[in-house]
Amino acid sequence: MISRAGIFDSGVGGLTVAKSIYQAKLFDEIIYFGDTARVPYGSKNESTIIRYSLESLEFLKNFDINFLITACNTVSSCALPEIRKEANFNVVGVIDAGIQAVTKQAKKDDTILIIGTKATINSNLYKNGLEAKGYKNIISIPTPLFVPIVEEEAYSKSLIKETFKLYFNKLNPEKIDIVVLGCTHFPLLSAYLQEYFKNAKLIHSGEAIVELLKKEYNLKEKQNSKIHFLASENPAHLKKVAKKWF
């Protein structure tokens, strides 16, 4: 049987996860769907996020997928139980993978900064998950403006500098050891974040999702793998970003 995975995100951010999965050749075919018509999800209320997620699930079912990765931290924090109820195949979120990645790179006394959308940060899933593993020095900050910056490719240094000032003005960047990129859009800002948090390791779920899929679902490398890019609005833009990222 052909293994066909759906990878779903609110926009282009999930491409950072899709790339890792595609390169690992864990599926014969991947259908990537970015709900670009309704991005961002993180500023919306939980019931809306769940509704959007279930509608995207129904759309992806049309492609006979037999596995789903919600490559969106907001969806993973709000809608996974509801998605799993409506799916007759495995559904995997990215937050568990992100937490696993932190535990492999962070010391228990490290100062950990978690950034993400408002919905992800307010869910406290990263914070609670890390505290349960013995991490105590945790700072959580919602950084919702990072999503439109990435979606619009608005990589102006002055704009990013002002946005960092808005969100990080109370932090001493030199004292941050780990930055958890709790949104799959944020790896596309890695160069700027690394320059700002010079001493920190940047961690995102795309780096760990392959390991989680192999370990928990016993997925093996395929001989070949194909990926298709779909979007609810302006698919040409998503494909343009995908071409750069891949």
PDB file of C-alpha atoms in Angstrom:
ATOM      1  CA  MET A   1       0.000   0.000   0.000  1.00  0.00           C
ATOM      2  CA  ILE A   2       1.219   3.499  -0.846  1.00  0.00           C
ATOM      3  CA  SER A   3       1.895   5.567   2.245  1.00  0.00           C
ATOM      4  CA  ARG A   4       0.493   9.034   1.664  1.00  0.00           C
ATOM      5  CA  ALA A   5       0.865  11.688   4.373  1.00  0.00           C
ATOM      6  CA  GLY A   6      -0.936  14.962   4.672  1.00  0.00           C
ATOM      7  CA  ILE A   7       1.017  17.810   6.238  1.00  0.00           C
ATOM      8  CA  PHE A   8      -1.107  20.737   7.299  1.00  0.00           C
ATOM      9  CA  ASP A   9      -0.290  24.263   8.461  1.00  0.00           C
ATOM     10  CA  SER A  10      -2.024  27.626   8.615  1.00  0.00           C
ATOM     11  CA  GLY A  11       0.364  28.912   5.927  1.00  0.00           C
ATOM     12  CA  VAL A  12       3.962  28.533   4.777  1.00  0.00           C
ATOM     13  CA  GLY A  13       5.485  27.839   8.202  1.00  0.00           C
ATOM     14  CA  GLY A  14       4.869  24.106   8.102  1.00  0.00           C
ATOM     15  CA  LEU A  15       7.258  23.860   5.167  1.00  0.00           C
ATOM     16  CA  THR A  16      10.042  23.810   7.782  1.00  0.00           C
ATOM     17  CA  VAL A  17       8.604  20.538   9.088  1.00  0.00           C
ATOM     18  CA  ALA A  18       7.676  19.183   5.658  1.00  0.00           C
ATOM     19  CA  LYS A  19      11.255  19.587   4.481  1.00  0.00           C
ATOM     20  CA  SER A  20      12.621  17.345   7.234  1.00  0.00           C
ATOM     21  CA  ILE A  21       9.989  14.681   6.598  1.00  0.00           C
ATOM     22  CA  TYR A  22      10.440  14.830   2.828  1.00  0.00           C
ATOM     23  CA  GLN A  23      14.219  14.549   3.047  1.00  0.00           C
ATOM     24  CA  ALA A  24      13.890  11.523   5.339  1.00  0.00           C
ATOM     25  CA  LYS A  25      11.695   9.799   2.712  1.00  0.00           C
ATOM     26  CA  LEU A  26       9.293   8.461   5.347  1.00  0.00           C
ATOM     27  CA  PHE A  27       6.321   8.420   2.944  1.00  0.00           C
ATOM     28  CA  ASP A  28       5.842   7.538  -0.699  1.00  0.00           C
ATOM     29  CA  GLU A  29       3.900  10.739  -1.210  1.00  0.00           C
ATOM     30  CA  ILE A  30       3.259  13.923   0.778  1.00  0.00           C
ATOM     31  CA  ILE A  31       0.385  16.352   0.294  1.00  0.00           C
ATOM     32  CA  TYR A  32       1.246  19.680   1.885  1.00  0.00           C
ATOM     33  CA  PHE A  33      -1.661  22.032   2.522  1.00  0.00           C
ATOM     34  CA  GLY A  34      -1.283  25.615   3.729  1.00  0.00           C
ATOM     35  CA  ASP A  35      -4.503  27.355   4.727  1.00  0.00           C
ATOM     36  CA  THR A  36      -3.134  30.671   3.486  1.00  0.00           C
ATOM     37  CA  ALA A  37      -6.586  32.209   3.074  1.00  0.00           C
ATOM     38  CA  ARG A  38      -7.106  32.176   6.843  1.00  0.00           C
ATOM     39  CA  VAL A  39      -3.616  32.631   8.271  1.00  0.00           C
ATOM     40  CA  PRO A  40      -2.809  33.407  11.056  1.00  0.00           C
ATOM     41  CA  TYR A  41      -4.548  30.877  13.294  1.00  0.00           C
ATOM     42  CA  GLY A  42      -2.807  31.886  16.522  1.00  0.00           C
ATOM     43  CA  SER A  43      -4.861  35.022  17.136  1.00  0.00           C
ATOM     44  CA  LYS A  44      -8.188  33.222  16.683  1.00  0.00           C
ATOM     45  CA  ASN A  45     -10.295  31.649  19.433  1.00  0.00           C
ATOM     46  CA  GLU A  46     -10.122  27.937  20.122  1.00  0.00           C
ATOM     47  CA  SER A  47     -13.449  27.010  18.542  1.00  0.00           C
ATOM     48  CA  THR A  48     -12.458  28.753  15.301  1.00  0.00           C
ATOM     49  CA  ILE A  49      -9.075  27.008  15.231  1.00  0.00           C
ATOM     50  CA  ILE A  50     -10.793  23.654  15.734  1.00  0.00           C
ATOM     51  CA  ARG A  51     -13.300  24.381  12.948  1.00  0.00           C
ATOM     52  CA  TYR A  52     -10.578  25.437  10.509  1.00  0.00           C
ATOM     53  CA  SER A  53      -8.541  22.356  11.399  1.00  0.00           C
ATOM     54  CA  LEU A  54     -11.440  19.959  10.837  1.00  0.00           C
ATOM     55  CA  GLU A  55     -12.245  21.601   7.501  1.00  0.00           C
ATOM     56  CA  SER A  56      -8.621  21.176   6.438  1.00  0.00           C
ATOM     57  CA  LEU A  57      -8.725  17.544   7.545  1.00  0.00           C
ATOM     58  CA  GLU A  58     -11.792  16.941   5.359  1.00  0.00           C
ATOM     59  CA  PHE A  59     -10.028  18.595   2.421  1.00  0.00           C
ATOM     60  CA  LEU A  60      -6.964  16.371   2.825  1.00  0.00           C
ATOM     61  CA  LYS A  61      -9.113  13.233   3.055  1.00  0.00           C
ATOM     62  CA  ASN A  62      -9.923  13.789  -0.629  1.00  0.00           C
ATOM     63  CA  PHE A  63      -6.344  12.749  -1.415  1.00  0.00           C
ATOM     64  CA  ASP A  64      -6.642   9.356   0.319  1.00  0.00           C
ATOM     65  CA  ILE A  65      -4.046  10.197   2.942  1.00  0.00           C
ATOM     66  CA  ASN A  66      -3.322   7.541   5.562  1.00  0.00           C
ATOM     67  CA  PHE A  67      -1.279   9.682   7.957  1.00  0.00           C
ATOM     68  CA  LEU A  68      -1.524  13.316   9.064  1.00  0.00           C
ATOM     69  CA  ILE A  69       1.083  15.632  10.565  1.00  0.00           C
ATOM     70  CA  THR A  70      -0.300  18.895  11.933  1.00  0.00           C
ATOM     71  CA  ALA A  71       2.783  21.013  11.215  1.00  0.00           C
ATOM     72  CA  CYS A  72       1.288  23.900  13.144  1.00  0.00           C
ATOM     73  CA  ASN A  73       1.889  24.464  16.840  1.00  0.00           C
ATOM     74  CA  THR A  74      -1.388  26.350  17.200  1.00  0.00           C
ATOM     75  CA  VAL A  75      -3.392  23.443  15.777  1.00  0.00           C
ATOM     76  CA  SER A  76      -1.335  20.969  17.796  1.00  0.00           C
ATOM     77  CA  SER A  77      -2.087  22.914  20.974  1.00  0.00           C
ATOM     78  CA  CYS A  78      -5.830  23.357  20.388  1.00  0.00           C
ATOM     79  CA  ALA A  79      -7.314  20.826  18.011  1.00  0.00           C
ATOM     80  CA  LEU A  80      -5.504  17.453  18.086  1.00  0.00           C
ATOM     81  CA  PRO A  81      -8.165  15.548  20.092  1.00  0.00           C
ATOM     82  CA  GLU A  82     -10.932  16.739  17.765  1.00  0.00           C
ATOM     83  CA  ILE A  83      -8.909  15.916  14.641  1.00  0.00           C
ATOM     84  CA  ARG A  84      -8.145  12.418  15.938  1.00  0.00           C
ATOM     85  CA  LYS A  85     -11.848  11.767  16.546  1.00  0.00           C
ATOM     86  CA  GLU A  86     -12.581  12.487  12.870  1.00  0.00           C
ATOM     87  CA  ALA A  87      -9.590  10.653  11.369  1.00  0.00           C
ATOM     88  CA  ASN A  88      -9.282   6.903  10.848  1.00  0.00           C
ATOM     89  CA  PHE A  89      -5.493   7.138  10.584  1.00  0.00           C
ATOM     90  CA  ASN A  90      -2.604   8.327  12.744  1.00  0.00           C
ATOM     91  CA  VAL A  91      -2.479  12.062  13.536  1.00  0.00           C
ATOM     92  CA  VAL A  92       0.734  13.545  14.929  1.00  0.00           C
ATOM     93  CA  GLY A  93       1.333  17.043  16.284  1.00  0.00           C
ATOM     94  CA  VAL A  94       4.600  18.928  16.551  1.00  0.00           C
ATOM     95  CA  ILE A  95       4.669  19.990  20.201  1.00  0.00           C
ATOM     96  CA  ASP A  96       5.742  16.612  21.591  1.00  0.00           C
ATOM     97  CA  ALA A  97       8.585  16.545  19.071  1.00  0.00           C
ATOM     98  CA  GLY A  98       9.662  20.028  20.139  1.00  0.00           C
ATOM     99  CA  ILE A  99       9.708  19.051  23.809  1.00  0.00           C
ATOM    100  CA  GLN A 100      11.751  15.944  23.011  1.00  0.00           C
ATOM    101  CA  ALA A 101      14.254  18.086  21.127  1.00  0.00           C
ATOM    102  CA  VAL A 102      14.677  20.389  24.128  1.00  0.00           C
ATOM    103  CA  THR A 103      15.326  17.499  26.511  1.00  0.00           C
ATOM    104  CA  LYS A 104      18.167  16.304  24.298  1.00  0.00           C
ATOM    105  CA  GLN A 105      19.923  19.667  24.136  1.00  0.00           C
ATOM    106  CA  ALA A 106      19.098  21.578  27.321  1.00  0.00           C
ATOM    107  CA  LYS A 107      20.469  21.217  30.831  1.00  0.00           C
ATOM    108  CA  LYS A 108      17.998  21.287  33.696  1.00  0.00           C
ATOM    109  CA  ASP A 109      19.255  24.678  34.930  1.00  0.00           C
ATOM    110  CA  ASP A 110      19.219  26.347  31.504  1.00  0.00           C
ATOM    111  CA  THR A 111      17.060  29.414  30.976  1.00  0.00           C
ATOM    112  CA  ILE A 112      14.556  28.475  28.284  1.00  0.00           C
ATOM    113  CA  LEU A 113      12.594  31.001  26.234  1.00  0.00           C
ATOM    114  CA  ILE A 114       9.476  29.729  24.466  1.00  0.00           C
ATOM    115  CA  ILE A 115       8.060  31.882  21.680  1.00  0.00           C
ATOM    116  CA  GLY A 116       4.927  31.146  19.679  1.00  0.00           C
ATOM    117  CA  THR A 117       1.478  32.366  18.752  1.00  0.00           C
ATOM    118  CA  LYS A 118      -0.896  33.568  21.463  1.00  0.00           C
ATOM    119  CA  ALA A 119      -2.909  30.348  21.257  1.00  0.00           C
ATOM    120  CA  THR A 120       0.170  28.133  21.622  1.00  0.00           C
ATOM    121  CA  ILE A 121       1.648  30.113  24.503  1.00  0.00           C
ATOM    122  CA  ASN A 122      -1.713  30.373  26.302  1.00  0.00           C
ATOM    123  CA  SER A 123      -2.169  26.592  26.064  1.00  0.00           C
ATOM    124  CA  ASN A 124       0.957  26.166  28.258  1.00  0.00           C
ATOM    125  CA  LEU A 125       1.648  22.805  26.602  1.00  0.00           C
ATOM    126  CA  TYR A 126       5.336  23.547  26.072  1.00  0.00           C
ATOM    127  CA  LYS A 127       5.757  25.045  29.550  1.00  0.00           C
ATOM    128  CA  ASN A 128       3.903  22.266  31.350  1.00  0.00           C
ATOM    129  CA  GLY A 129       5.620  19.577  29.303  1.00  0.00           C
ATOM    130  CA  LEU A 130       9.081  20.928  30.094  1.00  0.00           C
ATOM    131  CA  GLU A 131       8.286  21.506  33.772  1.00  0.00           C
ATOM    132  CA  ALA A 132       7.141  17.896  34.009  1.00  0.00           C
ATOM    133  CA  LYS A 133      10.611  16.890  32.825  1.00  0.00           C
ATOM    134  CA  GLY A 134      12.331  18.973  35.501  1.00  0.00           C
ATOM    135  CA  TYR A 135      12.988  22.293  33.764  1.00  0.00           C
ATOM    136  CA  LYS A 136      12.235  25.298  35.972  1.00  0.00           C
ATOM    137  CA  ASN A 137      13.717  28.412  34.335  1.00  0.00           C
ATOM    138  CA  ILE A 138      11.108  28.899  31.633  1.00  0.00           C
ATOM    139  CA  ILE A 139       9.950  32.148  30.038  1.00  0.00           C
ATOM    140  CA  SER A 140       6.993  32.108  27.625  1.00  0.00           C
ATOM    141  CA  ILE A 141       6.317  35.052  25.312  1.00  0.00           C
ATOM    142  CA  PRO A 142       3.703  35.247  22.538  1.00  0.00           C
ATOM    143  CA  THR A 143       5.221  36.759  19.391  1.00  0.00           C
ATOM    144  CA  PRO A 144       2.308  36.812  16.914  1.00  0.00           C
ATOM    145  CA  LEU A 145       3.763  39.437  14.555  1.00  0.00           C
ATOM    146  CA  PHE A 146       6.453  36.983  13.471  1.00  0.00           C
ATOM    147  CA  VAL A 147       3.836  35.028  11.496  1.00  0.00           C
ATOM    148  CA  PRO A 148       2.805  37.813   9.067  1.00  0.00           C
ATOM    149  CA  ILE A 149       6.452  38.840   8.706  1.00  0.00           C
ATOM    150  CA  VAL A 150       7.200  35.352   7.397  1.00  0.00           C
ATOM    151  CA  GLU A 151       4.009  35.023   5.347  1.00  0.00           C
ATOM    152  CA  GLU A 152       4.684  38.349   3.623  1.00  0.00           C
ATOM    153  CA  GLU A 153       8.449  37.738   3.433  1.00  0.00           C
ATOM    154  CA  ALA A 154       8.881  41.132   5.104  1.00  0.00           C
ATOM    155  CA  TYR A 155      12.481  40.511   6.112  1.00  0.00           C
ATOM    156  CA  SER A 156      13.409  44.138   6.693  1.00  0.00           C
ATOM    157  CA  LYS A 157      16.125  44.379   9.337  1.00  0.00           C
ATOM    158  CA  SER A 158      14.610  47.560  10.751  1.00  0.00           C
ATOM    159  CA  LEU A 159      11.157  45.964  11.008  1.00  0.00           C
ATOM    160  CA  ILE A 160      12.527  42.834  12.668  1.00  0.00           C
ATOM    161  CA  LYS A 161      14.654  44.925  15.041  1.00  0.00           C
ATOM    162  CA  GLU A 162      11.602  46.900  16.171  1.00  0.00           C
ATOM    163  CA  THR A 163       9.564  43.712  16.561  1.00  0.00           C
ATOM    164  CA  PHE A 164      12.296  42.151  18.697  1.00  0.00           C
ATOM    165  CA  LYS A 165      12.363  45.317  20.807  1.00  0.00           C
ATOM    166  CA  LEU A 166       8.597  45.059  21.289  1.00  0.00           C
ATOM    167  CA  TYR A 167       8.679  41.467  22.489  1.00  0.00           C
ATOM    168  CA  PHE A 168      12.096  41.094  24.113  1.00  0.00           C
ATOM    169  CA  ASN A 169      12.709  44.487  25.736  1.00  0.00           C
ATOM    170  CA  LYS A 170      12.548  43.008  29.260  1.00  0.00           C
ATOM    171  CA  LEU A 171      14.983  40.185  28.500  1.00  0.00           C
ATOM    172  CA  ASN A 172      18.750  40.019  28.705  1.00  0.00           C
ATOM    173  CA  PRO A 173      19.423  38.062  25.503  1.00  0.00           C
ATOM    174  CA  GLU A 174      22.842  36.971  26.731  1.00  0.00           C
ATOM    175  CA  LYS A 175      21.239  35.047  29.594  1.00  0.00           C
ATOM    176  CA  ILE A 176      18.958  32.935  27.396  1.00  0.00           C
ATOM    177  CA  ASP A 177      20.362  29.431  26.835  1.00  0.00           C
ATOM    178  CA  ILE A 178      17.594  27.872  24.746  1.00  0.00           C
ATOM    179  CA  VAL A 179      15.019  29.443  22.439  1.00  0.00           C
ATOM    180  CA  VAL A 180      12.138  27.134  21.565  1.00  0.00           C
ATOM    181  CA  LEU A 181      10.668  28.179  18.226  1.00  0.00           C
ATOM    182  CA  GLY A 182       7.108  27.230  19.129  1.00  0.00           C
ATOM    183  CA  CYS A 183       5.709  28.069  15.719  1.00  0.00           C
ATOM    184  CA  THR A 184       6.781  26.428  12.484  1.00  0.00           C
ATOM    185  CA  HIS A 185       7.005  29.850  10.831  1.00  0.00           C
ATOM    186  CA  PHE A 186       9.781  30.928  13.163  1.00  0.00           C
ATOM    187  CA  PRO A 187      12.696  28.856  11.747  1.00  0.00           C
ATOM    188  CA  LEU A 188      12.463  31.176   8.753  1.00  0.00           C
ATOM    189  CA  LEU A 189      13.627  33.904  11.149  1.00  0.00           C
ATOM    190  CA  SER A 190      16.446  31.764  12.570  1.00  0.00           C
ATOM    191  CA  ALA A 191      19.282  33.938  11.302  1.00  0.00           C
ATOM    192  CA  TYR A 192      17.842  37.040  12.990  1.00  0.00           C
ATOM    193  CA  LEU A 193      16.996  35.213  16.214  1.00  0.00           C
ATOM    194  CA  GLN A 194      20.437  33.644  16.429  1.00  0.00           C
ATOM    195  CA  GLU A 195      22.066  37.031  15.951  1.00  0.00           C
ATOM    196  CA  TYR A 196      19.942  38.469  18.774  1.00  0.00           C
ATOM    197  CA  PHE A 197      20.274  35.509  21.163  1.00  0.00           C
ATOM    198  CA  LYS A 198      23.957  34.922  20.485  1.00  0.00           C
ATOM    199  CA  ASN A 199      24.526  32.392  23.266  1.00  0.00           C
ATOM    200  CA  ALA A 200      21.337  30.401  22.756  1.00  0.00           C
ATOM    201  CA  LYS A 201      20.542  27.195  20.941  1.00  0.00           C
ATOM    202  CA  LEU A 202      17.484  27.490  18.702  1.00  0.00           C
ATOM    203  CA  ILE A 203      15.181  24.474  18.771  1.00  0.00           C
ATOM    204  CA  HIS A 204      12.167  23.715  16.613  1.00  0.00           C
ATOM    205  CA  SER A 205      10.014  20.667  16.120  1.00  0.00           C
ATOM    206  CA  GLY A 206      11.051  20.117  12.512  1.00  0.00           C
ATOM    207  CA  GLU A 207      14.420  18.956  13.760  1.00  0.00           C
ATOM    208  CA  ALA A 208      12.855  16.264  15.943  1.00  0.00           C
ATOM    209  CA  ILE A 209       9.722  15.212  14.074  1.00  0.00           C
ATOM    210  CA  VAL A 210      11.553  12.673  11.902  1.00  0.00           C
ATOM    211  CA  GLU A 211      13.023  10.937  14.933  1.00  0.00           C
ATOM    212  CA  LEU A 212       9.610  10.849  16.625  1.00  0.00           C
ATOM    213  CA  LEU A 213       7.954   9.390  13.527  1.00  0.00           C
ATOM    214  CA  LYS A 214      10.608   6.705  13.160  1.00  0.00           C
ATOM    215  CA  LYS A 215      10.577   5.766  16.826  1.00  0.00           C
ATOM    216  CA  GLU A 216       6.867   5.839  17.631  1.00  0.00           C
ATOM    217  CA  TYR A 217       5.469   4.686  14.272  1.00  0.00           C
ATOM    218  CA  ASN A 218       8.328   2.514  13.024  1.00  0.00           C
ATOM    219  CA  LEU A 219       8.488   4.367   9.701  1.00  0.00           C
ATOM    220  CA  LYS A 220      11.274   3.317   7.357  1.00  0.00           C
ATOM    221  CA  GLU A 221      12.964   5.179   4.515  1.00  0.00           C
ATOM    222  CA  LYS A 222      11.244   4.790   1.150  1.00  0.00           C
ATOM    223  CA  GLN A 223      13.062   4.398  -2.121  1.00  0.00           C
ATOM    224  CA  ASN A 224      11.399   7.484  -3.526  1.00  0.00           C
ATOM    225  CA  SER A 225       9.241  10.263  -2.136  1.00  0.00           C
ATOM    226  CA  LYS A 226       7.121  12.912  -3.840  1.00  0.00           C
ATOM    227  CA  ILE A 227       5.646  16.091  -2.408  1.00  0.00           C
ATOM    228  CA  HIS A 228       2.819  18.288  -3.684  1.00  0.00           C
ATOM    229  CA  PHE A 229       2.087  21.821  -2.461  1.00  0.00           C
ATOM    230  CA  LEU A 230      -1.489  23.081  -2.098  1.00  0.00           C
ATOM    231  CA  ALA A 231      -2.902  26.279  -0.613  1.00  0.00           C
ATOM    232  CA  SER A 232      -6.371  27.667   0.058  1.00  0.00           C
ATOM    233  CA  GLU A 233      -5.287  31.007  -1.438  1.00  0.00           C
ATOM    234  CA  ASN A 234      -2.427  32.117  -3.693  1.00  0.00           C
ATOM    235  CA  PRO A 235      -0.793  28.696  -4.178  1.00  0.00           C
ATOM    236  CA  ALA A 236       1.853  30.323  -6.396  1.00  0.00           C
ATOM    237  CA  HIS A 237       3.217  32.199  -3.376  1.00  0.00           C
ATOM    238  CA  LEU A 238       3.392  29.035  -1.279  1.00  0.00           C
ATOM    239  CA  LYS A 239       5.196  27.200  -4.070  1.00  0.00           C
ATOM    240  CA  LYS A 240       7.607  30.119  -4.400  1.00  0.00           C
ATOM    241  CA  VAL A 241       8.468  29.921  -0.689  1.00  0.00           C
ATOM    242  CA  ALA A 242       8.693  26.130  -0.905  1.00  0.00           C
ATOM    243  CA  LYS A 243      11.173  26.399  -3.762  1.00  0.00           C
ATOM    244  CA  LYS A 244      13.409  28.632  -1.633  1.00  0.00           C
ATOM    245  CA  TRP A 245      13.119  26.496   1.475  1.00  0.00           C
ATOM    246  CA  PHE A 246      13.571  23.150  -0.245  1.00  0.00           C
TER     247      PHE A 246
END
